[in-house]
Structure formats: structure tokens, C-alpha cells
PDB file of C-alpha atoms and ligand atoms in Angstrom:
ATOM      1  CA  UNK A 102       0.216  -0.007  -0.135  1.00 48.00           C
ATOM      2  CA  UNK A 103       1.143   3.254  -0.802  1.00 61.00           C
ATOM      3  CA  UNK A 104       1.532   5.612   2.056  1.00 69.00           C
ATOM      4  CA  UNK A 105       0.707   9.525   1.924  1.00 92.00           C
ATOM      5  CA  UNK A 106       3.297  11.315   3.930  1.00 97.00           C
ATOM      6  CA  UNK A 107       2.686  15.053   4.703  1.00 98.00           C
ATOM      7  CA  UNK A 108       4.649  17.756   6.229  1.00 98.00           C
ATOM      8  CA  UNK A 109       2.601  19.980   8.143  1.00 98.00           C
ATOM      9  CA  UNK A 110       4.500  23.420   9.391  1.00 98.00           C
ATOM     10  CA  UNK A 111       2.824  26.082  11.928  1.00 98.00           C
ATOM     11  CA  UNK A 112       4.330  29.601  12.525  1.00 96.00           C
ATOM     12  CA  UNK A 113       2.854  32.233  14.372  1.00 96.00           C
ATOM     13  CA  UNK A 114       3.857  36.281  13.983  1.00 95.00           C
ATOM     14  CA  UNK A 115       3.000  39.000  16.619  1.00 94.00           C
ATOM     15  CA  UNK A 116       3.842  42.465  15.976  1.00 91.00           C
ATOM     16  CA  UNK A 117       5.833  41.312  13.067  1.00 88.00           C
ATOM     17  CA  UNK A 118       8.102  38.937  14.664  1.00 87.00           C
ATOM     18  CA  UNK A 119       8.371  35.009  15.167  1.00 87.00           C
ATOM     19  CA  UNK A 120       6.551  34.128  18.300  1.00 91.00           C
ATOM     20  CA  UNK A 121       6.110  30.582  17.747  1.00 91.00           C
ATOM     21  CA  UNK A 122       6.332  27.816  15.353  1.00 94.00           C
ATOM     22  CA  UNK A 123       6.609  23.744  15.374  1.00 96.00           C
ATOM     23  CA  UNK A 124       6.466  21.054  12.488  1.00 97.00           C
ATOM     24  CA  UNK A 125       5.067  17.659  12.123  1.00 98.00           C
ATOM     25  CA  UNK A 126       5.785  14.978   9.660  1.00 98.00           C
ATOM     26  CA  UNK A 127       2.891  12.568   9.486  1.00 98.00           C
ATOM     27  CA  UNK A 128       0.076  10.449   7.495  1.00 97.00           C
ATOM     28  CA  UNK A 129      -2.593  12.052   5.672  1.00 96.00           C
ATOM     29  CA  UNK A 130      -5.435  10.930   8.216  1.00 97.00           C
ATOM     30  CA  UNK A 131      -3.293  12.508  11.221  1.00 98.00           C
ATOM     31  CA  UNK A 132      -2.851  15.898   9.527  1.00 98.00           C
ATOM     32  CA  UNK A 133      -6.086  17.803  10.496  1.00 98.00           C
ATOM     33  CA  UNK A 134      -5.867  16.980  14.075  1.00 98.00           C
ATOM     34  CA  UNK A 135      -2.329  17.968  14.294  1.00 98.00           C
ATOM     35  CA  UNK A 136      -3.317  21.416  12.237  1.00 98.00           C
ATOM     36  CA  UNK A 137      -5.410  21.987  15.119  1.00 98.00           C
ATOM     37  CA  UNK A 138      -3.040  20.671  17.662  1.00 97.00           C
ATOM     38  CA  UNK A 139      -0.305  23.335  16.376  1.00 98.00           C
ATOM     39  CA  UNK A 140      -2.746  26.042  15.839  1.00 98.00           C
ATOM     40  CA  UNK A 141      -3.984  25.673  19.761  1.00 97.00           C
ATOM     41  CA  UNK A 142      -0.256  25.981  20.723  1.00 96.00           C
ATOM     42  CA  UNK A 143       0.082  28.944  18.878  1.00 97.00           C
ATOM     43  CA  UNK A 144      -3.126  30.512  20.347  1.00 97.00           C
ATOM     44  CA  UNK A 145      -2.013  29.752  23.869  1.00 96.00           C
ATOM     45  CA  UNK A 146       1.600  30.634  23.686  1.00 93.00           C
ATOM     46  CA  UNK A 147       2.982  32.458  26.755  1.00 90.00           C
ATOM     47  CA  UNK A 148       4.506  35.334  24.259  1.00 89.00           C
ATOM     48  CA  UNK A 149       0.771  36.633  23.628  1.00 93.00           C
ATOM     49  CA  UNK A 150      -1.893  36.224  21.021  1.00 96.00           C
ATOM     50  CA  UNK A 151      -0.646  36.009  17.365  1.00 97.00           C
ATOM     51  CA  UNK A 152      -1.286  38.495  14.791  1.00 97.00           C
ATOM     52  CA  UNK A 153      -1.138  35.601  12.502  1.00 97.00           C
ATOM     53  CA  UNK A 154      -0.837  31.720  12.601  1.00 98.00           C
ATOM     54  CA  UNK A 155       0.184  29.958   9.186  1.00 98.00           C
ATOM     55  CA  UNK A 156      -0.019  26.217   8.823  1.00 98.00           C
ATOM     56  CA  UNK A 157       1.559  24.988   5.633  1.00 98.00           C
ATOM     57  CA  UNK A 158       0.736  21.430   4.860  1.00 98.00           C
ATOM     58  CA  UNK A 159       2.617  19.464   1.876  1.00 97.00           C
ATOM     59  CA  UNK A 160       2.429  16.392   0.597  1.00 97.00           C
ATOM     60  CA  UNK A 161       5.977  14.598   0.533  1.00 97.00           C
ATOM     61  CA  UNK A 162       7.086  11.658  -2.074  1.00 93.00           C
ATOM     62  CA  UNK A 163       7.699   8.406   0.042  1.00 91.00           C
ATOM     63  CA  UNK A 164      10.762   7.922  -1.784  1.00 94.00           C
ATOM     64  CA  UNK A 165      12.123  11.190  -0.859  1.00 96.00           C
ATOM     65  CA  UNK A 166      11.948  10.861   3.051  1.00 97.00           C
ATOM     66  CA  UNK A 167      15.294   9.951   4.615  1.00 98.00           C
ATOM     67  CA  UNK A 168      15.078   7.587   7.644  1.00 97.00           C
ATOM     68  CA  UNK A 169      17.868   8.018  10.308  1.00 97.00           C
ATOM     69  CA  UNK A 170      18.385   7.356  14.008  1.00 97.00           C
ATOM     70  CA  UNK A 171      17.718   9.821  16.873  1.00 98.00           C
ATOM     71  CA  UNK A 172      21.179  10.297  18.402  1.00 98.00           C
ATOM     72  CA  UNK A 173      21.518   8.825  22.145  1.00 98.00           C
ATOM     73  CA  UNK A 174      21.434  11.417  24.769  1.00 98.00           C
ATOM     74  CA  UNK A 175      23.960  12.346  27.663  1.00 98.00           C
ATOM     75  CA  UNK A 176      24.505  14.745  29.770  1.00 97.00           C
ATOM     76  CA  UNK A 177      26.731  17.287  32.136  1.00 98.00           C
ATOM     77  CA  UNK A 178      25.922  19.300  35.184  1.00 98.00           C
ATOM     78  CA  UNK A 179      28.746  22.117  35.972  1.00 98.00           C
ATOM     79  CA  UNK A 180      29.546  24.317  38.204  1.00 98.00           C
ATOM     80  CA  UNK A 181      28.603  27.552  36.158  1.00 98.00           C
ATOM     81  CA  UNK A 182      28.314  29.000  32.788  1.00 98.00           C
ATOM     82  CA  UNK A 183      31.953  29.302  32.472  1.00 97.00           C
ATOM     83  CA  UNK A 184      32.522  25.861  32.937  1.00 98.00           C
ATOM     84  CA  UNK A 185      29.749  24.663  30.674  1.00 98.00           C
ATOM     85  CA  UNK A 186      31.371  26.783  27.702  1.00 98.00           C
ATOM     86  CA  UNK A 187      34.816  25.290  28.495  1.00 98.00           C
ATOM     87  CA  UNK A 188      33.382  21.734  28.769  1.00 98.00           C
ATOM     88  CA  UNK A 189      31.505  22.456  25.021  1.00 98.00           C
ATOM     89  CA  UNK A 190      34.781  23.612  23.748  1.00 98.00           C
ATOM     90  CA  UNK A 191      36.403  20.293  24.555  1.00 98.00           C
ATOM     91  CA  UNK A 192      33.926  18.537  23.318  1.00 98.00           C
ATOM     92  CA  UNK A 193      33.735  20.643  20.135  1.00 98.00           C
ATOM     93  CA  UNK A 194      37.713  19.808  19.653  1.00 98.00           C
ATOM     94  CA  UNK A 195      36.946  16.004  20.552  1.00 98.00           C
ATOM     95  CA  UNK A 196      34.260  16.319  17.454  1.00 98.00           C
ATOM     96  CA  UNK A 197      37.079  17.633  15.075  1.00 98.00           C
ATOM     97  CA  UNK A 198      36.438  21.524  15.341  1.00 98.00           C
ATOM     98  CA  UNK A 199      39.659  23.241  15.568  1.00 98.00           C
ATOM     99  CA  UNK A 200      40.195  26.020  18.941  1.00 98.00           C
ATOM    100  CA  UNK A 201      39.865  28.730  16.832  1.00 98.00           C
ATOM    101  CA  UNK A 202      36.766  27.750  15.153  1.00 98.00           C
ATOM    102  CA  UNK A 203      34.965  26.985  18.346  1.00 98.00           C
ATOM    103  CA  UNK A 204      35.858  29.954  19.856  1.00 98.00           C
ATOM    104  CA  UNK A 205      34.758  32.132  17.009  1.00 98.00           C
ATOM    105  CA  UNK A 206      31.291  30.010  17.539  1.00 98.00           C
ATOM    106  CA  UNK A 207      30.922  30.866  21.328  1.00 98.00           C
ATOM    107  CA  UNK A 208      31.589  34.533  20.562  1.00 97.00           C
ATOM    108  CA  UNK A 209      29.057  35.007  17.998  1.00 96.00           C
ATOM    109  CA  UNK A 210      26.517  33.112  19.959  1.00 96.00           C
ATOM    110  CA  UNK A 211      26.987  35.290  22.685  1.00 95.00           C
ATOM    111  CA  UNK A 212      27.314  38.536  21.199  1.00 93.00           C
ATOM    112  CA  UNK A 213      24.158  37.615  19.006  1.00 87.00           C
ATOM    113  CA  UNK A 214      25.020  36.142  15.541  1.00 85.00           C
ATOM    114  CA  UNK A 215      23.201  38.583  13.368  1.00 89.00           C
ATOM    115  CA  UNK A 216      25.452  41.661  12.120  1.00 90.00           C
ATOM    116  CA  UNK A 217      23.040  43.951  14.300  1.00 89.00           C
ATOM    117  CA  UNK A 218      23.815  42.070  17.619  1.00 87.00           C
ATOM    118  CA  UNK A 219      20.210  40.266  17.079  1.00 83.00           C
ATOM    119  CA  UNK A 220      19.120  36.958  17.328  1.00 83.00           C
ATOM    120  CA  UNK A 221      19.392  34.913  14.033  1.00 89.00           C
ATOM    121  CA  UNK A 222      16.154  32.498  12.689  1.00 89.00           C
ATOM    122  CA  UNK A 223      18.682  30.028  11.542  1.00 95.00           C
ATOM    123  CA  UNK A 224      22.071  28.817  12.190  1.00 98.00           C
ATOM    124  CA  UNK A 225      25.208  29.870  11.461  1.00 98.00           C
ATOM    125  CA  UNK A 226      27.497  27.766   9.134  1.00 98.00           C
ATOM    126  CA  UNK A 227      31.253  27.795  10.500  1.00 98.00           C
ATOM    127  CA  UNK A 228      34.337  26.276   8.858  1.00 98.00           C
ATOM    128  CA  UNK A 229      35.433  23.925  11.360  1.00 98.00           C
ATOM    129  CA  UNK A 230      39.031  24.366  10.302  1.00 98.00           C
ATOM    130  CA  UNK A 231      39.535  28.311   9.984  1.00 98.00           C
ATOM    131  CA  UNK A 232      36.225  29.113  11.676  1.00 98.00           C
ATOM    132  CA  UNK A 233      34.887  31.374   9.045  1.00 98.00           C
ATOM    133  CA  UNK A 234      31.346  32.252   9.026  1.00 97.00           C
ATOM    134  CA  UNK A 235      29.720  30.341   5.577  1.00 98.00           C
ATOM    135  CA  UNK A 236      25.943  30.937   5.445  1.00 97.00           C
ATOM    136  CA  UNK A 237      24.675  33.026   2.695  1.00 97.00           C
ATOM    137  CA  UNK A 238      22.349  35.234   4.710  1.00 96.00           C
ATOM    138  CA  UNK A 239      23.688  36.630   8.246  1.00 94.00           C
ATOM    139  CA  UNK A 240      20.529  37.634   9.456  1.00 94.00           C
ATOM    140  CA  UNK A 241      18.378  34.888   8.761  1.00 94.00           C
ATOM    141  CA  UNK A 242      20.996  31.903   8.508  1.00 97.00           C
ATOM    142  CA  UNK A 243      19.765  28.080   7.536  1.00 98.00           C
ATOM    143  CA  UNK A 244      16.692  27.050   8.724  1.00 97.00           C
ATOM    144  CA  UNK A 245      16.513  23.612   9.604  1.00 98.00           C
ATOM    145  CA  UNK A 246      13.410  21.876   8.756  1.00 98.00           C
ATOM    146  CA  UNK A 247      10.801  19.029   7.703  1.00 98.00           C
ATOM    147  CA  UNK A 248      12.160  16.532  10.347  1.00 98.00           C
ATOM    148  CA  UNK A 249      10.281  14.705  13.073  1.00 98.00           C
ATOM    149  CA  UNK A 250      10.267  11.582  15.047  1.00 98.00           C
ATOM    150  CA  UNK A 251       8.487   8.131  13.262  1.00 98.00           C
ATOM    151  CA  UNK A 252       4.744   9.281  14.068  1.00 97.00           C
ATOM    152  CA  UNK A 253       4.013   5.671  15.633  1.00 96.00           C
ATOM    153  CA  UNK A 254       7.263   5.924  18.052  1.00 97.00           C
ATOM    154  CA  UNK A 255       6.370   9.756  19.483  1.00 97.00           C
ATOM    155  CA  UNK A 256       4.404   8.667  22.531  1.00 97.00           C
ATOM    156  CA  UNK A 257       6.810   6.070  23.488  1.00 97.00           C
ATOM    157  CA  UNK A 258       9.790   8.531  23.173  1.00 98.00           C
ATOM    158  CA  UNK A 259       8.145  11.047  24.846  1.00 98.00           C
ATOM    159  CA  UNK A 260       7.715   8.805  28.083  1.00 98.00           C
ATOM    160  CA  UNK A 261      11.441   7.781  27.682  1.00 97.00           C
ATOM    161  CA  UNK A 262      12.052  11.453  28.005  1.00 98.00           C
ATOM    162  CA  UNK A 263       9.860  12.012  30.970  1.00 98.00           C
ATOM    163  CA  UNK A 264      11.187   9.132  32.538  1.00 97.00           C
ATOM    164  CA  UNK A 265      14.682  11.075  32.379  1.00 96.00           C
ATOM    165  CA  UNK A 266      13.821  14.178  33.673  1.00 97.00           C
ATOM    166  CA  UNK A 267      13.724  15.693  30.039  1.00 98.00           C
ATOM    167  CA  UNK A 268      10.195  15.868  29.339  1.00 97.00           C
ATOM    168  CA  UNK A 269      10.159  19.824  28.829  1.00 96.00           C
ATOM    169  CA  UNK A 270       9.302  19.947  25.069  1.00 94.00           C
ATOM    170  CA  UNK A 271      12.521  22.002  23.918  1.00 96.00           C
ATOM    171  CA  UNK A 272      14.462  18.482  24.490  1.00 98.00           C
ATOM    172  CA  UNK A 273      12.475  16.822  22.077  1.00 98.00           C
ATOM    173  CA  UNK A 274      12.553  19.404  19.505  1.00 97.00           C
ATOM    174  CA  UNK A 275      16.249  19.745  19.568  1.00 98.00           C
ATOM    175  CA  UNK A 276      16.986  16.280  19.700  1.00 98.00           C
ATOM    176  CA  UNK A 277      14.777  15.602  16.291  1.00 98.00           C
ATOM    177  CA  UNK A 278      16.693  19.129  14.879  1.00 98.00           C
ATOM    178  CA  UNK A 279      20.101  17.368  15.864  1.00 98.00           C
ATOM    179  CA  UNK A 280      19.502  14.063  14.620  1.00 98.00           C
ATOM    180  CA  UNK A 281      18.480  15.581  11.297  1.00 98.00           C
ATOM    181  CA  UNK A 282      21.741  17.754  11.328  1.00 98.00           C
ATOM    182  CA  UNK A 283      23.919  15.054  11.873  1.00 98.00           C
ATOM    183  CA  UNK A 284      22.825  13.346   8.976  1.00 98.00           C
ATOM    184  CA  UNK A 285      24.067  16.098   6.942  1.00 98.00           C
ATOM    185  CA  UNK A 286      27.104  15.330   4.485  1.00 97.00           C
ATOM    186  CA  UNK A 287      30.070  17.605   5.818  1.00 98.00           C
ATOM    187  CA  UNK A 288      28.719  18.285   9.562  1.00 98.00           C
ATOM    188  CA  UNK A 289      31.358  18.123  12.149  1.00 98.00           C
ATOM    189  CA  UNK A 290      29.607  18.960  15.317  1.00 98.00           C
ATOM    190  CA  UNK A 291      26.542  21.218  16.194  1.00 99.00           C
ATOM    191  CA  UNK A 292      26.780  24.000  19.070  1.00 98.00           C
ATOM    192  CA  UNK A 293      23.432  25.301  20.690  1.00 98.00           C
ATOM    193  CA  UNK A 294      21.843  26.981  23.463  1.00 98.00           C
ATOM    194  CA  UNK A 295      18.718  28.888  23.665  1.00 96.00           C
ATOM    195  CA  UNK A 296      17.457  32.344  23.478  1.00 92.00           C
ATOM    196  CA  UNK A 297      15.339  32.330  25.994  1.00 92.00           C
ATOM    197  CA  UNK A 298      16.724  33.899  29.011  1.00 93.00           C
ATOM    198  CA  UNK A 299      15.763  31.246  31.585  1.00 95.00           C
ATOM    199  CA  UNK A 300      16.453  28.187  29.435  1.00 97.00           C
ATOM    200  CA  UNK A 301      19.964  27.506  30.305  1.00 98.00           C
ATOM    201  CA  UNK A 302      20.703  23.853  29.344  1.00 98.00           C
ATOM    202  CA  UNK A 303      22.705  23.946  25.923  1.00 98.00           C
ATOM    203  CA  UNK A 304      24.228  21.005  23.580  1.00 98.00           C
ATOM    204  CA  UNK A 305      26.982  19.789  21.708  1.00 99.00           C
ATOM    205  CA  UNK A 306      26.243  17.032  19.373  1.00 99.00           C
ATOM    206  CA  UNK A 307      28.252  15.309  16.890  1.00 98.00           C
ATOM    207  CA  UNK A 308      27.977  11.813  14.744  1.00 97.00           C
ATOM    208  CA  UNK A 309      30.609  10.429  16.898  1.00 96.00           C
ATOM    209  CA  UNK A 310      28.859  10.879  20.208  1.00 97.00           C
ATOM    210  CA  UNK A 311      25.260  11.701  19.944  1.00 98.00           C
ATOM    211  CA  UNK A 312      23.576  14.818  21.933  1.00 98.00           C
ATOM    212  CA  UNK A 313      25.277  15.764  25.074  1.00 98.00           C
ATOM    213  CA  UNK A 314      23.567  18.337  26.979  1.00 98.00           C
ATOM    214  CA  UNK A 315      25.256  20.835  29.021  1.00 98.00           C
ATOM    215  CA  UNK A 316      23.742  22.677  32.297  1.00 98.00           C
ATOM    216  CA  UNK A 317      24.140  25.525  32.244  1.00 98.00           C
ATOM    217  CA  UNK A 318      25.946  26.744  29.257  1.00 98.00           C
ATOM    218  CA  UNK A 319      24.376  30.402  29.694  1.00 97.00           C
ATOM    219  CA  UNK A 320      24.081  32.625  32.336  1.00 97.00           C
ATOM    220  CA  UNK A 321      20.446  33.356  33.775  1.00 97.00           C
ATOM    221  CA  UNK A 322      18.491  36.415  32.033  1.00 97.00           C
ATOM    222  CA  UNK A 323      21.155  35.925  29.114  1.00 96.00           C
ATOM    223  CA  UNK A 324      18.802  36.784  26.126  1.00 93.00           C
ATOM    224  CA  UNK A 325      21.695  35.545  23.331  1.00 94.00           C
ATOM    225  CA  UNK A 326      21.430  31.803  22.033  1.00 95.00           C
ATOM    226  CA  UNK A 327      21.541  30.389  18.748  1.00 96.00           C
ATOM    227  CA  UNK A 328      23.051  27.277  16.854  1.00 98.00           C
ATOM    228  CA  UNK A 329      26.329  26.860  15.215  1.00 98.00           C
ATOM    229  CA  UNK A 330      26.612  24.071  12.464  1.00 98.00           C
ATOM    230  CA  UNK A 331      30.261  23.380  12.061  1.00 98.00           C
ATOM    231  CA  UNK A 332      31.280  22.215   8.923  1.00 98.00           C
ATOM    232  CA  UNK A 333      34.136  20.572   7.034  1.00 98.00           C
ATOM    233  CA  UNK A 334      34.403  22.636   3.947  1.00 97.00           C
ATOM    234  CA  UNK A 335      36.645  20.435   1.859  1.00 96.00           C
ATOM    235  CA  UNK A 336      35.089  19.138  -0.710  1.00 91.00           C
ATOM    236  CA  UNK A 337      31.872  20.116   0.486  1.00 97.00           C
ATOM    237  CA  UNK A 338      28.942  21.669  -1.734  1.00 98.00           C
ATOM    238  CA  UNK A 339      27.231  24.459   0.620  1.00 98.00           C
ATOM    239  CA  UNK A 340      24.177  24.560  -1.663  1.00 98.00           C
ATOM    240  CA  UNK A 341      23.441  20.552  -1.303  1.00 98.00           C
ATOM    241  CA  UNK A 342      24.087  20.857   2.229  1.00 98.00           C
ATOM    242  CA  UNK A 343      21.888  23.794   2.530  1.00 98.00           C
ATOM    243  CA  UNK A 344      18.950  22.320   0.717  1.00 98.00           C
ATOM    244  CA  UNK A 345      19.151  19.092   2.436  1.00 98.00           C
ATOM    245  CA  UNK A 346      18.590  20.779   5.706  1.00 98.00           C
ATOM    246  CA  UNK A 347      16.217  22.750   4.686  1.00 98.00           C
ATOM    247  CA  UNK A 348      13.987  20.588   2.365  1.00 98.00           C
ATOM    248  CA  UNK A 349      14.711  17.157   2.621  1.00 98.00           C
ATOM    249  CA  UNK A 350      12.037  15.342   4.647  1.00 98.00           C
ATOM    250  CA  UNK A 351      13.714  12.948   7.466  1.00 98.00           C
ATOM    251  CA  UNK A 352      12.022  10.819  10.021  1.00 98.00           C
ATOM    252  CA  UNK A 353      14.116  10.103  12.885  1.00 98.00           C
ATOM    253  CA  UNK A 354      13.307   6.428  14.525  1.00 97.00           C
ATOM    254  CA  UNK A 355      14.447   4.517  17.745  1.00 97.00           C
ATOM    255  CA  UNK A 356      13.959   5.053  21.025  1.00 97.00           C
ATOM    256  CA  UNK A 357      17.159   7.296  22.249  1.00 97.00           C
ATOM    257  CA  UNK A 358      19.531   5.730  24.866  1.00 96.00           C
ATOM    258  CA  UNK A 359      19.502   7.957  27.686  1.00 97.00           C
ATOM    259  CA  UNK A 360      22.428   8.087  29.783  1.00 96.00           C
ATOM    260  CA  UNK A 361      22.078   9.803  33.419  1.00 94.00           C
ATOM    261  CA  UNK A 362      23.901  13.661  33.549  1.00 96.00           C
ATOM    262  CA  UNK A 363      27.574  13.562  35.195  1.00 97.00           C
ATOM    263  CA  UNK A 364      29.291  15.708  37.206  1.00 98.00           C
ATOM    264  CA  UNK A 365      32.223  17.726  35.270  1.00 98.00           C
ATOM    265  CA  UNK A 366      34.861  19.896  36.821  1.00 94.00           C
ATOM    266  CA  UNK A 367      37.070  21.902  34.907  1.00 86.00           C
TER     267      UNK A 367
HETATM  268  N1  WAQ B 463      16.931  26.062  12.383  1.00 88.24           N
HETATM  269  C1  WAQ B 463      17.841  26.634  12.580  1.00 88.24           C
HETATM  270  N2  WAQ B 463      17.928  27.222  13.778  1.00 88.24           N
HETATM  271  C2  WAQ B 463      17.270  27.133  14.547  1.00 88.24           C
HETATM  272  C3  WAQ B 463      16.193  26.488  14.219  1.00 88.24           C
HETATM  273  C4  WAQ B 463      15.968  25.725  13.077  1.00 88.24           C
HETATM  274  N3  WAQ B 463      14.793  25.094  12.942  1.00 88.24           N
HETATM  275  N4  WAQ B 463      15.357  27.063  15.459  1.00 88.24           N
HETATM  276  C5  WAQ B 463      16.040  27.679  15.978  1.00 88.24           C
HETATM  277  N5  WAQ B 463      17.154  28.348  15.404  1.00 88.24           N
HETATM  278  C6  WAQ B 463      18.358  28.864  16.211  1.00 88.24           C
HETATM  279  C7  WAQ B 463      17.549  30.308  16.267  1.00 88.24           C
HETATM  280  O1  WAQ B 463      18.917  31.070  15.949  1.00 88.24           O
HETATM  281  C8  WAQ B 463      17.355  30.452  17.852  1.00 88.24           C
HETATM  282  O2  WAQ B 463      17.306  31.612  17.996  1.00 88.24           O
HETATM  283  C9  WAQ B 463      18.028  29.433  18.428  1.00 88.24           C
HETATM  284  O3  WAQ B 463      18.404  28.462  17.561  1.00 88.24           O
HETATM  285  C10 WAQ B 463      17.337  28.813  19.562  1.00 88.24           C
HETATM  286  O4  WAQ B 463      16.332  28.137  19.554  1.00 88.24           O
HETATM  287  O5  WAQ B 463      18.364  19.332  25.929  1.00 88.24           O
HETATM  288  O6  WAQ B 463      15.201  25.942  22.854  1.00 88.24           O
HETATM  289  O7  WAQ B 463      14.096  27.002  19.797  1.00 88.24           O
HETATM  290  O8  WAQ B 463      17.383  20.861  27.414  1.00 88.24           O
HETATM  291  O9  WAQ B 463      15.506  28.809  21.610  1.00 88.24           O
HETATM  292  C11 WAQ B 463      18.413  23.118  23.726  1.00 88.24           C
HETATM  293  C12 WAQ B 463      18.762  22.178  25.041  1.00 88.24           C
HETATM  294  C13 WAQ B 463      17.486  24.534  23.919  1.00 88.24           C
HETATM  295  C14 WAQ B 463      17.661  21.286  24.979  1.00 88.24           C
HETATM  296  C15 WAQ B 463      17.459  25.059  22.635  1.00 88.24           C
HETATM  297  O10 WAQ B 463      16.295  26.849  21.183  1.00 88.24           O
HETATM  298  C16 WAQ B 463      17.780  20.168  26.148  1.00 88.24           C
HETATM  299  C17 WAQ B 463      16.308  25.734  22.104  1.00 88.24           C
HETATM  300  P1  WAQ B 463      15.497  27.737  20.666  1.00 88.24           P
HETATM  301 MG1   MG B 464      13.592  30.491  21.336  1.00 88.24          MG
END
């Protein structure tokens, strides 16, 4: 039987600014219910009533969907955000990022990565060797999109995360994004922390060691955050890399292994 897959993407805008967004990949029968669910989420967002909610539904050809495994989760508790950045820097170099490139990543994330010091909608691309910025649009960055967990595994994955104390919706969303990013050709490592002032956990993800959470990776009250994708720019096709991250539908499967968080001292 031919399965009809769809990409559903919701984004809500308030006063001309991005308020919330979410996306799913699922079969036809699930799309109306999910559209209602994501619309509800936009209408009840803590940031206020949106001026507009956009839901986009697009059919996908089953053959274009890439299947990849969700990365395993491990975590580190550190004394403060400075120790967190030191540890994240070590993880990045372990993954193959040069010290210089890692430092550039931290600096741009801490200062606000867009040219005006504001947040970006998407991710920076940084050459893992030279530390140069490589994304074509430094305001927008690269938006990773069209990814989800295999729908029939969502509930069991969420239960596993809940049991591990990782039930916050940001964890699964970031894990899914990292899962897609790690399957991109030329990706060396990802570094991320939120721009939300009260969400202090960030992560480093790499193909060799999965998704490693670091708490804290920023200071409480700090509104700067973002994502860096470190790439091996030798024999790398930038357009292909960006098209993959923005366009290619990816379904992540498997229930991730969750290692309990360990203490790390500098
Ligand atoms: N593609 C590329 N970059 C994105 C995307 C996307 N789809 N969504 C967000 N970003 C960038 C953008 O610059 C945001 O400002 C920044 O990432 C942070 O986004 O294990 O919540 O949604 O506890 O605030 C990580 C830790 C949480 C989760 C990350 O990011 C955990 C988070 P946020
Ligand atoms: Mg945010």
C-alpha cells in the first residue's frame, strides 16, 4: 500500500516578529488533528496572542524521505556557565572542530549572531578548521526544517524522556533537529543554546558521540542564543548542504538511549 506522507509546519507571528513555530511529518489521516493541535499551541503561547498563524501542509513523496536514527543523549552538570563553555569547547575539539573555530562560535553566539547583534532565525555555518562564517544570509541563517520522529514512536519516546527528567518540549525538538543535522554530509558538530533567558541548558552534538547536554551553558537572564553548525568545508557543496537541511524530509526512528547526567569539573 502506498503511504501518503505530509509535512505540516506552523509559524505564528506577533507584531511582525516570530512568536512560535512547530512542525510534524505524518500520514494524511493525522494532519487535520495535528493542524488543530499546533494552531492551539500558537493561540495559547505565553508570548501573547499572535497576529497571524500560518499552517503549511505539503505532500511528500515517500521515496524522498530519509530515515535516520535519533542520537543518544548524555549530559553534564557543571558549576557555572563558564565551566559549561569550557566543557562544550572540549567536546567540540573532540569532534574535530579547531580551537579557533570553536572560539569564534562561542563569541558569535554570546554577542548575538546577526550583524546587528540580534538573534538569527536559523543557524550559523562555521568552517570547522578556519572558523570562517559560511552562511549566505547572516540575518536569517540556515533554517533546519522538515524533520520529525516516526509518528508511531512519538509517545514512547516522550515517555522515555519524561522518565529521564527530560520531558520539556525543547528537549525533543532539539533532539530531532540535531538528528537531522547529524545526518548532513560535511557536518562536524553542532553547538546550541536557547535565546530564552531562563533556559540555561545547551548541547553539543556530533556524529561520533550523539547529543551531549551541558547545564548550564549560559547565564540566567541572558537573551542571546542560537545554533552553530561546524562543517568540513573541504569537498563540501554548500548549496547541497543547505538544501538538505531546509528541504529534505527526514524521519528519525528509535528510542534514544539516555545516560544519566554526570558532574564535570574543569
Ligand atoms: N533551524 C536552525 N536554527 C534554528 C531553528 C531551526 N529550525 N530553530 C531555532 N534555531 C536557532 C535560532 O537562532 C534560535 O534563536 C536558536 O536556535 C535557539 O532556538 O536538551 O530551545 O528554540 O534541554 O530557543 C537546547 C537544549 C534548547 C534542549 C534549544 O532553542 C535540552 C532551544 P530555541
Ligand atoms: Mg527560542
